[in-house]
Each structure stands twice: as C-alpha cells, then as structure tokens.
CSV table of C-alpha atoms and ligand atoms in Angstrom, one decimal:
chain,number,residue,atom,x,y,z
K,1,UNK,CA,-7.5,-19.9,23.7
K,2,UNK,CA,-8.0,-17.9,20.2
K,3,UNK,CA,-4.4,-15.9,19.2
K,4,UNK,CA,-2.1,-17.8,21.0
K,5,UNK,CA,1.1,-19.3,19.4
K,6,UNK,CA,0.2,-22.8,19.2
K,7,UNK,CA,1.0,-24.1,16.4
K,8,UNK,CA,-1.1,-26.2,14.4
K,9,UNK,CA,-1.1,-29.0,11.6
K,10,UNK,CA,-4.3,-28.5,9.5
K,11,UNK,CA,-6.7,-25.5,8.8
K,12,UNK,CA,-9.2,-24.7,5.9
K,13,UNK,CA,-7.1,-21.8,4.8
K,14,UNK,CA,-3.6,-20.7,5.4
K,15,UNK,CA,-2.4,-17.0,5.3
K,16,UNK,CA,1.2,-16.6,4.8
K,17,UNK,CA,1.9,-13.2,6.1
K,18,UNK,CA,0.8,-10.9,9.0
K,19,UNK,CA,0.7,-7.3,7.0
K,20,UNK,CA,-2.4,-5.7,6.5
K,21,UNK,CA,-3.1,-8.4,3.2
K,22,UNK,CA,-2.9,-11.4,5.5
K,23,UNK,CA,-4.7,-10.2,8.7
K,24,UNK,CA,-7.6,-8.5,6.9
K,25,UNK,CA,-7.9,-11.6,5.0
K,26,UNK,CA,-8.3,-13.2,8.3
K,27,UNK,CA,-10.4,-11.0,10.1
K,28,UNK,CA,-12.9,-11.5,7.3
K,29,UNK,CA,-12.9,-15.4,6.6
K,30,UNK,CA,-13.7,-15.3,10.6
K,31,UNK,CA,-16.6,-13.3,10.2
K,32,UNK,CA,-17.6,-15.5,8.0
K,33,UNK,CA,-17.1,-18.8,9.5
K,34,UNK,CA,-13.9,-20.1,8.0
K,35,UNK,CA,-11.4,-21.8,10.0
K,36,UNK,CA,-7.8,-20.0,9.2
K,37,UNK,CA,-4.4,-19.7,10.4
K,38,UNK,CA,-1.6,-16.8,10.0
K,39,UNK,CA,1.9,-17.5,9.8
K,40,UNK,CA,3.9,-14.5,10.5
K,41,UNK,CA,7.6,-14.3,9.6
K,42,UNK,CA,8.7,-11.4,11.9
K,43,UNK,CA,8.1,-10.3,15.8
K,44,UNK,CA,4.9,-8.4,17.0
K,45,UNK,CA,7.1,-5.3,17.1
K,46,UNK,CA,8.8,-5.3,14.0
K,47,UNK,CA,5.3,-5.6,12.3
K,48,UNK,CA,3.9,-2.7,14.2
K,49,UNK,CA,6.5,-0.7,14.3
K,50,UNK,CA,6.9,-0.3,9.8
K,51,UNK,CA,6.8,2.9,8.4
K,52,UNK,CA,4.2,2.4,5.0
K,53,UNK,CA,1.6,5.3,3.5
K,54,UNK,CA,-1.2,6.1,5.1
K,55,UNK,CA,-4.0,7.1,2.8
K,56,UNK,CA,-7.1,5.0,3.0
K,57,UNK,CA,-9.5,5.2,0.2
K,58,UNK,CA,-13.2,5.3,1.1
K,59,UNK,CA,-14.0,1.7,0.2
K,60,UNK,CA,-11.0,0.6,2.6
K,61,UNK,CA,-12.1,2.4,5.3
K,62,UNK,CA,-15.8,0.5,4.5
K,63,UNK,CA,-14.3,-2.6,4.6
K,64,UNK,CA,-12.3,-1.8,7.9
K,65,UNK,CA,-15.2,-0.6,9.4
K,66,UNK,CA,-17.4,-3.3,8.2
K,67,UNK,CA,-15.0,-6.4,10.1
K,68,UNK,CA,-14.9,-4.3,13.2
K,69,UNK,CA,-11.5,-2.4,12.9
K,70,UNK,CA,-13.5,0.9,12.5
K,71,UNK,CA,-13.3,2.1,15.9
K,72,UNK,CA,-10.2,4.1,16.5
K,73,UNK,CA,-9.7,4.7,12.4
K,74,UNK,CA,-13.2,6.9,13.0
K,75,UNK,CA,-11.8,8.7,16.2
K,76,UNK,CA,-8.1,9.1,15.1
K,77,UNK,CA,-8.0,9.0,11.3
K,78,UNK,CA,-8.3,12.7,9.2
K,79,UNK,CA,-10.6,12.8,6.6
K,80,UNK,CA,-9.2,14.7,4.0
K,81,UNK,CA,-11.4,16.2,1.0
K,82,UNK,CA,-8.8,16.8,-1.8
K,83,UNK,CA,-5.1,17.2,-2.4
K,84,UNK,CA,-3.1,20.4,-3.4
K,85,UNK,CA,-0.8,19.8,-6.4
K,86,UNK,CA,2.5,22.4,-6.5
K,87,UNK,CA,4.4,23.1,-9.6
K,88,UNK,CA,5.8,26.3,-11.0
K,89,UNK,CA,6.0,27.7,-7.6
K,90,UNK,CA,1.8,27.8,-7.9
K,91,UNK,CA,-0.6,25.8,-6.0
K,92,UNK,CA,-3.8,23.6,-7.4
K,93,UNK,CA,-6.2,22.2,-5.1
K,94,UNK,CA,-8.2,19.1,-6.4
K,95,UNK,CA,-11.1,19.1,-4.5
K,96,UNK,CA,-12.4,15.0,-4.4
K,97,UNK,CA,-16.1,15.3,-3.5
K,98,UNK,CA,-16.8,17.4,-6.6
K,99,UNK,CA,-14.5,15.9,-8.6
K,100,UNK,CA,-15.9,11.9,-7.3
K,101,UNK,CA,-19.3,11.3,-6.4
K,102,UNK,CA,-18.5,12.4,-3.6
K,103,UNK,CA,-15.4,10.3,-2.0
K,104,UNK,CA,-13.0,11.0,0.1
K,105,UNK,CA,-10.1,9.6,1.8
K,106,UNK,CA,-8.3,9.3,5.2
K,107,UNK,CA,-5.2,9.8,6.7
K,108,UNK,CA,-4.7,7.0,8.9
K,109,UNK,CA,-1.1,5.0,9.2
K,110,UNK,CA,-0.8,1.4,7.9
K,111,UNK,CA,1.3,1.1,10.8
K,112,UNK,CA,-1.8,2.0,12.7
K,113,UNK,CA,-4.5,-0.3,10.7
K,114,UNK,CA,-2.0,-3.1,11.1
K,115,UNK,CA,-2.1,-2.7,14.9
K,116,UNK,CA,-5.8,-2.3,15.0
K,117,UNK,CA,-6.1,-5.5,13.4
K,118,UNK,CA,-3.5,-7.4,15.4
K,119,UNK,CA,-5.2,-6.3,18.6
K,120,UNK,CA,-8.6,-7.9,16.8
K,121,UNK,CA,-7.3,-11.2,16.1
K,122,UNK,CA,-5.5,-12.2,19.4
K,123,UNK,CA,-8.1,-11.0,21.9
K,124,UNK,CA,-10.5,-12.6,19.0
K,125,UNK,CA,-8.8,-15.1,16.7
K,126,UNK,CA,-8.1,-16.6,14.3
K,127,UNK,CA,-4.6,-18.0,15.6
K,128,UNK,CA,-2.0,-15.4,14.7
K,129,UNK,CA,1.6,-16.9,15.2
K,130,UNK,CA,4.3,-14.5,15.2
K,131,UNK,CA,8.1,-15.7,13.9
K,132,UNK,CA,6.8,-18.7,12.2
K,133,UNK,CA,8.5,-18.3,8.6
K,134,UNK,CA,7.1,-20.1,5.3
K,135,UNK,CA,10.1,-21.6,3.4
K,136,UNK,CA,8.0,-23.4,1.1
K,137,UNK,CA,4.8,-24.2,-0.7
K,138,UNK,CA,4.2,-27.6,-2.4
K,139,UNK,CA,1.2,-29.5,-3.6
K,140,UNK,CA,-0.6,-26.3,-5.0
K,141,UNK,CA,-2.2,-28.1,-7.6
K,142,UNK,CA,-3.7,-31.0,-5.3
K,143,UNK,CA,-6.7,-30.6,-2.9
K,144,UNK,CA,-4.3,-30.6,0.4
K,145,UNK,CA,-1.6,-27.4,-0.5
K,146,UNK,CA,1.2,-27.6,2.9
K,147,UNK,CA,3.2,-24.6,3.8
K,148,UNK,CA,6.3,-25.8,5.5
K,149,UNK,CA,7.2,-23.5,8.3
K,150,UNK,CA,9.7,-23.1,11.4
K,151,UNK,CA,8.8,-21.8,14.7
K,152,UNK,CA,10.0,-22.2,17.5
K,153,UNK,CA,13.2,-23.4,16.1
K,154,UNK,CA,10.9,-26.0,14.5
K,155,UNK,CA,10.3,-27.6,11.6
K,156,UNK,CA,6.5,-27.5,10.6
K,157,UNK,CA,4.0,-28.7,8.2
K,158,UNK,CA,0.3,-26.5,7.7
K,159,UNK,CA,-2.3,-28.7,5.4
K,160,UNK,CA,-4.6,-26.5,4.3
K,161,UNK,CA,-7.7,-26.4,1.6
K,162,UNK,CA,-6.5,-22.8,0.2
K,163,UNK,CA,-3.5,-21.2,1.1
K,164,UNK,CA,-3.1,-17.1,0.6
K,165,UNK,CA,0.2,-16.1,0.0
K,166,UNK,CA,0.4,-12.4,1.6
K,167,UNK,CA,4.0,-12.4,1.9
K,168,UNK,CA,4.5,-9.5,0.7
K,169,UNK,CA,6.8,-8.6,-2.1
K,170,UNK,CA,10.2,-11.1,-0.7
K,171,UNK,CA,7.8,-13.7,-0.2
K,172,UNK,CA,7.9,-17.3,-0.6
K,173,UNK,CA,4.1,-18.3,-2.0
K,174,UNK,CA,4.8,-16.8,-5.3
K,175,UNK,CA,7.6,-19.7,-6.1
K,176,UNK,CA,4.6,-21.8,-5.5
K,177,UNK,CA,3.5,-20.9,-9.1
K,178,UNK,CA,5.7,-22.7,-12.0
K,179,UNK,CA,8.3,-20.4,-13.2
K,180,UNK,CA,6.6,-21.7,-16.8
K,181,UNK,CA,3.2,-20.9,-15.7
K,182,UNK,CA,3.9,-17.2,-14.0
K,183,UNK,CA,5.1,-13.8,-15.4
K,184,UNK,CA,6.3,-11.0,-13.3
K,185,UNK,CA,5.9,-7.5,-15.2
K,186,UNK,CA,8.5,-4.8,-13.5
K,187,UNK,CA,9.4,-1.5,-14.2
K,188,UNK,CA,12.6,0.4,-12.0
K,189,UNK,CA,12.4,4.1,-11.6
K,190,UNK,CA,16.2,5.9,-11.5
K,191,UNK,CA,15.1,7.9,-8.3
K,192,UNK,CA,14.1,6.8,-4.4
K,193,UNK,CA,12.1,9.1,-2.1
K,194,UNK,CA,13.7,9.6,1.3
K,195,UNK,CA,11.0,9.7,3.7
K,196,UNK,CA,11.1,11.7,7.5
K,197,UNK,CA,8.7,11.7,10.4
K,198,UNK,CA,8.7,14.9,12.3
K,199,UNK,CA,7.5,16.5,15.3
K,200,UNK,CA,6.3,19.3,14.0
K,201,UNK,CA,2.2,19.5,13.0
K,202,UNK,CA,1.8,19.7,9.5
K,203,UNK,CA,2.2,23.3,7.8
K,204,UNK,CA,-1.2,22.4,5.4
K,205,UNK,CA,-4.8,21.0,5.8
K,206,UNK,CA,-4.1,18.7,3.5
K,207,UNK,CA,-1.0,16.6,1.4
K,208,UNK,CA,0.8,18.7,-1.0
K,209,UNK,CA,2.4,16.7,-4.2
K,210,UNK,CA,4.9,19.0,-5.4
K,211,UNK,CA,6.7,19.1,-9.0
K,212,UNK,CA,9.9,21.3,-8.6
K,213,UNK,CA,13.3,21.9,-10.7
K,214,UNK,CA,15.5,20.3,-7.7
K,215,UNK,CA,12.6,17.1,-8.0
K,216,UNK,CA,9.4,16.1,-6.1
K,217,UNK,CA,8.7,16.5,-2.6
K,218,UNK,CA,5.6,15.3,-0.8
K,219,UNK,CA,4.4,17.2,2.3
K,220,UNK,CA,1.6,14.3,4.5
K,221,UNK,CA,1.1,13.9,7.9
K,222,UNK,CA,0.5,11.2,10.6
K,223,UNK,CA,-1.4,13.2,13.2
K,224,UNK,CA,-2.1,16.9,13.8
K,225,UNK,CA,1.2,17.1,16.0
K,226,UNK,CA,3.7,14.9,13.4
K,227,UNK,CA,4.2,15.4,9.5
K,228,UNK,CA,5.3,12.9,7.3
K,229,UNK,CA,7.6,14.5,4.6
K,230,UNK,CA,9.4,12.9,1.3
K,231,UNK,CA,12.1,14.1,-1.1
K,232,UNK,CA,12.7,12.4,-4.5
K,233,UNK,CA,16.7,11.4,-4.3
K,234,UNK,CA,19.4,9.8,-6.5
K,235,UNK,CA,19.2,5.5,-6.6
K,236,UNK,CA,21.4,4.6,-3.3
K,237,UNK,CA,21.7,7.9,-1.2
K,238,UNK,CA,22.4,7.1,2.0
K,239,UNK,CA,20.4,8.9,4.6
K,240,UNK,CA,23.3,10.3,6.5
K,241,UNK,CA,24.3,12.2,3.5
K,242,UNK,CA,21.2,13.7,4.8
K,243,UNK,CA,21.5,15.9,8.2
K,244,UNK,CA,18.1,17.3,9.3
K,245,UNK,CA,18.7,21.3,8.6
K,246,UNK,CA,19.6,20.3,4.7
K,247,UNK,CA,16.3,18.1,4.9
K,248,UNK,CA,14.3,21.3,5.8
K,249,UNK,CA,15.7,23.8,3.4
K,250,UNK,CA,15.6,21.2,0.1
K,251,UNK,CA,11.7,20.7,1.3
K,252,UNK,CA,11.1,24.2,1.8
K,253,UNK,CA,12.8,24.9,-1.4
K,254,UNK,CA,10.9,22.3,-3.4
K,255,UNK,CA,7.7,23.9,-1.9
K,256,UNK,CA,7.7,27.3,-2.4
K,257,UNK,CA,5.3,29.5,-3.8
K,258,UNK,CA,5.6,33.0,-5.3
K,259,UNK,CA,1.3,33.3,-5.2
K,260,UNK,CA,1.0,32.9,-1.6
K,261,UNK,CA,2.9,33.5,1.4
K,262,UNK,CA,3.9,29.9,3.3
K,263,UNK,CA,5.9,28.5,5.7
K,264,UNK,CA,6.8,25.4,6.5
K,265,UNK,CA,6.6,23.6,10.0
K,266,UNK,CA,9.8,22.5,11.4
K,267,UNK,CA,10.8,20.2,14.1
K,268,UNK,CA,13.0,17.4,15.3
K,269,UNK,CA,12.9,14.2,13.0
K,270,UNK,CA,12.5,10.6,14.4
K,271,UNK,CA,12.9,8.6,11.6
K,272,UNK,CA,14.8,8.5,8.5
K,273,UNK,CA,14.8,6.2,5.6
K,274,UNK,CA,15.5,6.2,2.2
K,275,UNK,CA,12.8,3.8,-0.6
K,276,UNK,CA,13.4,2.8,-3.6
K,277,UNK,CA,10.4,3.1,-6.0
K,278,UNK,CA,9.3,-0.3,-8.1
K,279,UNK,CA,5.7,-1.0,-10.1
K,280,UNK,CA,5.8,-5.2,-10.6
K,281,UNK,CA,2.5,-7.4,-11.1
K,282,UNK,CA,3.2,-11.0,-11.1
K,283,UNK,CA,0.1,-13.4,-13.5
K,284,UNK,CA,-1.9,-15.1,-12.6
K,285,UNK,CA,-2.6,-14.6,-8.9
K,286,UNK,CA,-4.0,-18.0,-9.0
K,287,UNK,CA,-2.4,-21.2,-9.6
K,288,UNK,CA,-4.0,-24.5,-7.8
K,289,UNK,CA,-5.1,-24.0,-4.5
K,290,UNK,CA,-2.5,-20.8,-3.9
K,291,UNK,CA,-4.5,-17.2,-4.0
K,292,UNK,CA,-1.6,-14.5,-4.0
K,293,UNK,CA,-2.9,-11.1,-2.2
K,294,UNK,CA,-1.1,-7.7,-1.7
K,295,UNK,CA,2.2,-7.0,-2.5
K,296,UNK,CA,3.2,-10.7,-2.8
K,297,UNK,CA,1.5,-10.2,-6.4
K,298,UNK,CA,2.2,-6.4,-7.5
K,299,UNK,CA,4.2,-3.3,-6.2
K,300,UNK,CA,3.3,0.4,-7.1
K,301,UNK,CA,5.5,3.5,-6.5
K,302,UNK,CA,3.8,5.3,-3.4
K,303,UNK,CA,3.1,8.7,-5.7
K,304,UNK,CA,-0.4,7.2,-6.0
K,305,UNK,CA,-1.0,6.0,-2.5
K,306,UNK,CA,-2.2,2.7,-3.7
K,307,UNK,CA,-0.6,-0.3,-2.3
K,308,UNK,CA,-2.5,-0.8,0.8
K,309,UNK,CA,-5.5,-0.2,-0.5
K,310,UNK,CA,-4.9,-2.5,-3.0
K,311,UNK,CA,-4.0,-5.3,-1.1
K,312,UNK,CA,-7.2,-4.4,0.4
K,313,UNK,CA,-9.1,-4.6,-2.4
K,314,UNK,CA,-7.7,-8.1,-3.5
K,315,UNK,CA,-8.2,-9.6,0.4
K,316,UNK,CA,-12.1,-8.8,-0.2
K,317,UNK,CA,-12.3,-10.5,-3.6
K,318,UNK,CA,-10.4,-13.4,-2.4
K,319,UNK,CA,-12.7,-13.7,1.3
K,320,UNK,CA,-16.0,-13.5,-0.6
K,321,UNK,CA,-14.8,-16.0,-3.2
K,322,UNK,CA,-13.6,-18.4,-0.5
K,323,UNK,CA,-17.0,-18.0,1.3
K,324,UNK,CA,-18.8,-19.0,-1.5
K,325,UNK,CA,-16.8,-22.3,-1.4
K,326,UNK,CA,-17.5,-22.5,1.9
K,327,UNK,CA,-21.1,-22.2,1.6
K,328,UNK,CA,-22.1,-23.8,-2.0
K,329,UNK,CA,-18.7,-25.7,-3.3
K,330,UNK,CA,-18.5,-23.5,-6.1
K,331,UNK,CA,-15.2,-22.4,-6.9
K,332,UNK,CA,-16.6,-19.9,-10.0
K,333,UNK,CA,-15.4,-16.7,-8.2
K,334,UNK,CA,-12.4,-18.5,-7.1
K,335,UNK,CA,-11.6,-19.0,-10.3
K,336,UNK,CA,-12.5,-15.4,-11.2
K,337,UNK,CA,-10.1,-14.3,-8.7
K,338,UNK,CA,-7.2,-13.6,-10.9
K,339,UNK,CA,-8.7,-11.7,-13.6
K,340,UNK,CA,-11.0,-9.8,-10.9
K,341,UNK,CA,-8.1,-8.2,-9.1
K,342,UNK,CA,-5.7,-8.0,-12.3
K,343,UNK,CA,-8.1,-5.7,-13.8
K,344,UNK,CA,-7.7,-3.2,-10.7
K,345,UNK,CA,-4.5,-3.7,-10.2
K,346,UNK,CA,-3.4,-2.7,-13.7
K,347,UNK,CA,-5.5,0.4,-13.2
K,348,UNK,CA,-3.9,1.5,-9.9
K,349,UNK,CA,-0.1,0.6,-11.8
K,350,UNK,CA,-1.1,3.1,-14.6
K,351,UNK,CA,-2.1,5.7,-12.3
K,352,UNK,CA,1.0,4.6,-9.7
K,353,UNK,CA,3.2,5.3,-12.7
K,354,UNK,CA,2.0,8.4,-14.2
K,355,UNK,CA,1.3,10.2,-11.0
K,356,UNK,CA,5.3,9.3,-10.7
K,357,UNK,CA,6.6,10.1,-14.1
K,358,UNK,CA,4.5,13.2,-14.0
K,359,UNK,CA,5.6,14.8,-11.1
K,360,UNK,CA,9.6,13.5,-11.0
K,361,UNK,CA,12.2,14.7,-12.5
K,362,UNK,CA,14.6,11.7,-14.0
K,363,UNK,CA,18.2,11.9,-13.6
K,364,UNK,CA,18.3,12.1,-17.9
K,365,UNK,CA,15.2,14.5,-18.1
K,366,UNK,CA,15.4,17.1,-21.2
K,367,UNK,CA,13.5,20.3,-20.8
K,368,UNK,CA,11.4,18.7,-23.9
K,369,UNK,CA,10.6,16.6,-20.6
K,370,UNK,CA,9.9,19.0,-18.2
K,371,UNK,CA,7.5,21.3,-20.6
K,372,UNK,CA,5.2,18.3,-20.9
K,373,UNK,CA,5.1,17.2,-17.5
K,374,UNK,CA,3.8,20.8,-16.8
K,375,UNK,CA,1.6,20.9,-19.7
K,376,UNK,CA,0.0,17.8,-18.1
K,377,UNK,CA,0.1,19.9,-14.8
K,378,UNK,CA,-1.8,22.5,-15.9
K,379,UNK,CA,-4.5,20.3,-18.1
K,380,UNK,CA,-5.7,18.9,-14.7
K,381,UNK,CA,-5.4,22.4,-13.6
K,382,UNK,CA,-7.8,23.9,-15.9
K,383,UNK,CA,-9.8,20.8,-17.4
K,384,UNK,CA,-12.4,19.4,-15.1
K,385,UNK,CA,-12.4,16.1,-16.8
K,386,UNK,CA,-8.5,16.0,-16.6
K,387,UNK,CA,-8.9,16.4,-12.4
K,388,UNK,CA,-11.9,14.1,-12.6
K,389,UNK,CA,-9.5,11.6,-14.3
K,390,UNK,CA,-7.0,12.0,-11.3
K,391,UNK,CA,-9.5,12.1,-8.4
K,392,UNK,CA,-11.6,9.0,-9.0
K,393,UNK,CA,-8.6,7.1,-9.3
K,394,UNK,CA,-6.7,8.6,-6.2
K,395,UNK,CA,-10.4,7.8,-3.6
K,396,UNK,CA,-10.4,4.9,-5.4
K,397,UNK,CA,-12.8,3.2,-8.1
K,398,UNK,CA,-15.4,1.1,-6.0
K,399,UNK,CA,-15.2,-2.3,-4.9
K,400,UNK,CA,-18.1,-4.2,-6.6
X,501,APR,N1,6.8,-16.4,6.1
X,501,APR,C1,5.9,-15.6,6.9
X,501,APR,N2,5.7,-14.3,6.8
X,501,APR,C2,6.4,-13.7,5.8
X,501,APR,C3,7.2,-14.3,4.9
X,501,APR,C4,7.4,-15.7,5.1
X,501,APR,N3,8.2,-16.5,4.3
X,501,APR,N4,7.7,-13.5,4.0
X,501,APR,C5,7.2,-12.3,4.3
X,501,APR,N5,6.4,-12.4,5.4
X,501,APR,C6,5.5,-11.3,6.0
X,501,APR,C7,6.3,-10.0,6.2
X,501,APR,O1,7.1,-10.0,7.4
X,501,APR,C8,5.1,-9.0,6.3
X,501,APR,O2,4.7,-8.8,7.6
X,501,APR,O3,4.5,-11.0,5.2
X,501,APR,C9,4.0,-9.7,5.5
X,501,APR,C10,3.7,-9.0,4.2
X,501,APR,O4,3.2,-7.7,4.6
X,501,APR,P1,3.3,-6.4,3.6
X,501,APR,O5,4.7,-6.4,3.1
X,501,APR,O6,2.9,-5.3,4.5
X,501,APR,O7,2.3,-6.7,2.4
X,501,APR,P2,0.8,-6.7,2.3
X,501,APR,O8,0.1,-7.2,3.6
X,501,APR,O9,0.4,-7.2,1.0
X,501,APR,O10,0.4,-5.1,2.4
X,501,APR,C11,0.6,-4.3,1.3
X,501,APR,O11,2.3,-3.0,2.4
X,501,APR,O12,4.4,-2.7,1.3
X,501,APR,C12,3.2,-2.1,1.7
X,501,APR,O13,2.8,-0.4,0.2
X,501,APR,C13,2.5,-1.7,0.5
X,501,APR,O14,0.8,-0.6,1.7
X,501,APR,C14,1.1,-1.8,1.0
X,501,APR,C15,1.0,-2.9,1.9
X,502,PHB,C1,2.3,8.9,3.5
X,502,PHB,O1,1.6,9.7,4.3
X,502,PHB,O2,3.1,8.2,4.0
X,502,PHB,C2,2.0,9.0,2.1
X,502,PHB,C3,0.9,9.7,1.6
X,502,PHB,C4,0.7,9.8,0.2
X,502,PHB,C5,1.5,9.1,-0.6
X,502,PHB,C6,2.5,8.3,-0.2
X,502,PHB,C7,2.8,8.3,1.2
X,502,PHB,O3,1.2,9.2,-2.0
C-alpha cells in the first residue's frame, strides 16, 4: 500500500527530510516515474503543526499547482498584488504587477502547503515514513550512497542511487560533504523577531513592513479571520517578558501614521515565539551522489519571505536534473545543479539581507545609520526603478 510506514532497504532516490524541500521533491520525482523514499525525523503532527512564512511567489504556486497540490492553495490562499512599506510614520504601497511583469504572490501558510503535500503522498505515495531519523550518510562518492536510519527503535540502512538531503538547517546530509571539500558562508544579525498569531482579521489588505524608531514590526496574515504579527526584539528575549497588551501597544506604536487615520485589529493571541534571524549558504550543494535542497544548504532572515520558495526553487532544479538521468543517463544538469541554484540563492541572500538591514534598527545603530536607511526608504519611494528593483525580487525572478 503507497504511504505506509514500511520501511524499506533500497530505492532510486532517498529524501532526508519531510518539510516542504523533501516532499515536493517527492511529489515531483513521482510524477515523473522515479522510485523514492522520505525519511522523516519528527511525528505527522509536529510537522504540520510549525509555524514558518507564508508568502508564495508566483512560480511556487506554478509548481504546486503543476504536481497537483493546487487545489485548496487556489480556494484558500490570498493573492496579494503589492506590499505597503511604513517608515517616518508615512505609508508606501509597492504595487507588484506594475512594478513585475505582472507577478504576484500569495498568502498561503507553509504549515498549510506542507499538509497539502503530506495528504498527496500517503493517499498517493511515494512512501513517507514519519520518526525515521538519518544519523548518517556514507558512500557519497560511490554509485550506492546509504543513509543509516532508526525507526521503530531500529537500526536501518536505505541504498539509494541519489540521496537529497532536505534536512533542513540541523540536518545530517550536509556532514556528508568533506569538511575539506565544503564551505558554509554565515552572517548573525544582533536582533530576533518575536512572531504572534492572533484572532483578530487583519487590520490591512495587504502586509505592511514597517521601519520605526522603537525597530521593525511586520503586520501579515494567515486567513481573513487571524493575523500573523512580528516585532524585531533584543538576541534572547524570552517571550514571557512579552504579555499580550504590551504586544499590541509596541505594534501599534511601531505602525502608526500621522497621514492617515488607522487602527489596528486586536484579539486574543495563540501562539507565541521568539526567531532568531541567520543568512548561511553552505558550497557546493553537490558532492558525489548527495544533492542538498532547502534549508539543509542556505538560511535567509524571513524580511524577504524567501526561504520556502527557495527550497522550492532548488527541489525543481534537482527533480528535472534527476529525470534526465532517469531518462537518458546523463548526469550534465546533475552536475549543473550546484551552480544552478547557487546563483539564485545568492540573489535571494542579498535581498534577504538588505530588506533586513534596511528596515531594522541594530542595537549599535548611529543616526548616520538611520538617515540612510530612510534615504534608501524614500529612493524606492520615489524611483520607479528603485521599487522595480525590490518587487521583481520579492514575486520572485522566474524559474527557467
Ligand atoms: N532525519 C530525518 N529528518 C530530519 C533530520 C534527520 N536527521 N533532520 C531534520 N529532519 C527533518 C525536519 O524534522 C524537517 O521536517 O527535515 C525537515 C526539514 O524541513 P524544513 O526545516 O522545513 O526545511 P525545508 O524543507 O528545506 O524548507 C525550507 O522551511 O525553515 C523554513 O524558512 C524555511 O520556509 C523555509 C523552509
Ligand atoms: C508570514 O506571514 O509569516 C511572513 C510574511 C512575510 C515575511 C515573513 C513572514 O517577510
């Protein structure tokens, strides 16, 4: 029976990792004919139950569409048309369509795609097996890769053809890779955001990205009934420091505008956490018969809205490049695969990072500091190009 947890000892490719990276990857070497397995490390809940973004870029939604996880993402998921940027107690709105040619993007959990897709495989396959932890990879530079694996309170072995590390950014496939033959590029920000869910229907049509004096706050949404709401905080606040009223009031402080009147929403909160904010990219994504996908090869800050849609992006690359081998032997986009996603994913770090450094305020920051970030406010303001610049880069540059 496809999905269930049986585990098995050999497969053409195996997926560590059961985020959106690993089952995507899946969903799509199925369509194509290629025999895979996904090794999970947590419980069906946990995985369906994580709070990530929720901003889909047009050529994700494509892709989603195009392997059949389209269906309730059309019905549920709000299309938005731009973004309103806040600083200097003024609004902006960047409107994408005019700005793109024409994209836009869609408010839709990850928490939501990841479900869509787990429903997919187990009524569908590929074998999916929940609480089946990688510890190791060896023999990436032969033709037979293993991923050793417990489940079940077992001891396993997976022999594979390819194996695609989607573990995610504590994952085990990038050791795979020599420490001589890999470099990990990181950069720490000296803030965290501390994100809420809230049910209370968001206050705007669309996100709002605000710059303020007391630091950024970031005003999204789930569904028309709950809002999704970050503050920029110190490096280890803990979130009961954090009592919903003072929540509120620092949001609607950080918010506020002396050109229009506006109110924010409020209601009770259901979650609370508090994320530190990291950019890493670990070269090559390649090495042997390992493919590294998602977050298990690069991190962005979540200003930019780019790491699913990255991870995304990589999962296509790496399932057209596998069924090419599959179909003709040649491993030419295989090898490609690296340099193919490196040259996106260095894009989406840049813009990660400035969309970050622009729009927080560091711990250290001078008002030398804070004069240019608003100077860099108001050139995207009043410069089409400038907004252009932003825009293509937040829908997303296209997949080809
Ligand atoms: N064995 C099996 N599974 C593992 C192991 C392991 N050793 N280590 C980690 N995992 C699983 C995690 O439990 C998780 O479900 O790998 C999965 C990785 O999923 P994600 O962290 O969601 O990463 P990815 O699929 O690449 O998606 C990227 O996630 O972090 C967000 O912002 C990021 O939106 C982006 C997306
Ligand atoms: C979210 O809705 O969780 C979200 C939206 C935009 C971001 C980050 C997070 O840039």
């Amino acid at each position: 029976m496809p999905g269930t947890a049986t585990a098995p000892d050999e497969t053409t490719v195996g997926i560590i990792g059961g985020g959106p990276a690993g089952l995507l990857l899946a969903r799509l070497l199925h369509r194509a004919g290629i025999d895979c397995v996904v090794l999970e490390g947590r419980d069906r809940a946990y995985v369906e139950q994580r709070q990530r973004a929720g901003i889909l870029e047009q050529g994700t939604t494509d892709v989603l569409r195009a392997c059949g996880a389209g269906e309730r993402l059309d019905r549920e998921g709000l299309v938005h048309d731009g973004i309103e940027l806040r600083y200097d107690r003024r609004a902006h709105r960047l409107d994408f369509p005019s700005l793109t040619d024409g994209r836009r993007v869609t408010v839709y959990a990850q928490t939501e795609v990841v479900k869509d897709l787990i429903a997919l495989q187990l009524a569908a396959g590929p074998p999916l097996l929940f609480e089946a932890r990688a510890q190791a990879v060896t023999g990436a530079d032969t033709d037979r890769p293993r991923i050793h694996y417990t489940h079940d309170g077992r001891e396993r072995t997976l022999a594979c053809r390819y194996v695609a590390g989607c573990d995610g950014f504590h994952g085990v496939a990038r050791q795979a890779i020599p420490q001589s033959a890999r470099r990990t590029y990181t950069r720490t920000y000296p803030y965290s955001w501390l994100g809420v869910l809230a049910d209370a229907p968001p206050s705007q049509d669309e996100l709002v990205y605000a710059h303020s004096p007391r630091g950024f706050a970031l005003l999204s949404m789930r569904t028309p009934a709950v809002s999704r709401l970050y503050l920029q905080v110190p490096n280890g606040t803990d979130p009961d420091d954090w009592p919903d009223d003072r929540i509120w009031d620092e949001l609607a402080a950080r918010t506020a505008l002396d050109t229009a009147p506006w109110k924010l929403a409020r209601g009770p909160l259901t979650a609370k956490a508090v994320l530190p904010l990291r950019s890493a990219v670990t070269e090559p994504m390649r090495w042997g018969r390992v493919l590294l996908a998602g977050d298990a090869a690069h991190i962005v800050p979540p200003t930019g809205a780019k790491g699913l849609n990255l991870a995304v992006a990589d999962v296509t690359v790496l399932a057209r490049a596998l069924t090419q081998w599959h179909r003709t032997g040649s491993t030419k986009p295989l090898d490609a695969y690296s340099a193919t996603c490196l040259r996106r994913v260095w894009r989406a770090e840049h813009f990660s990072h400035f969309m970050t450094t622009t729009l927080h305020t560091a711990p250290d920051q001078s008002d030398f500091d804070t004069r240019l970030q608003l100077s860099q406010l108001d050139r995207i303001a009043g410069s089409w190009h400038a907004a252009a610049e932003l825009a293509e880069n937040y829908t997303g540059l296209p997949l080809s």
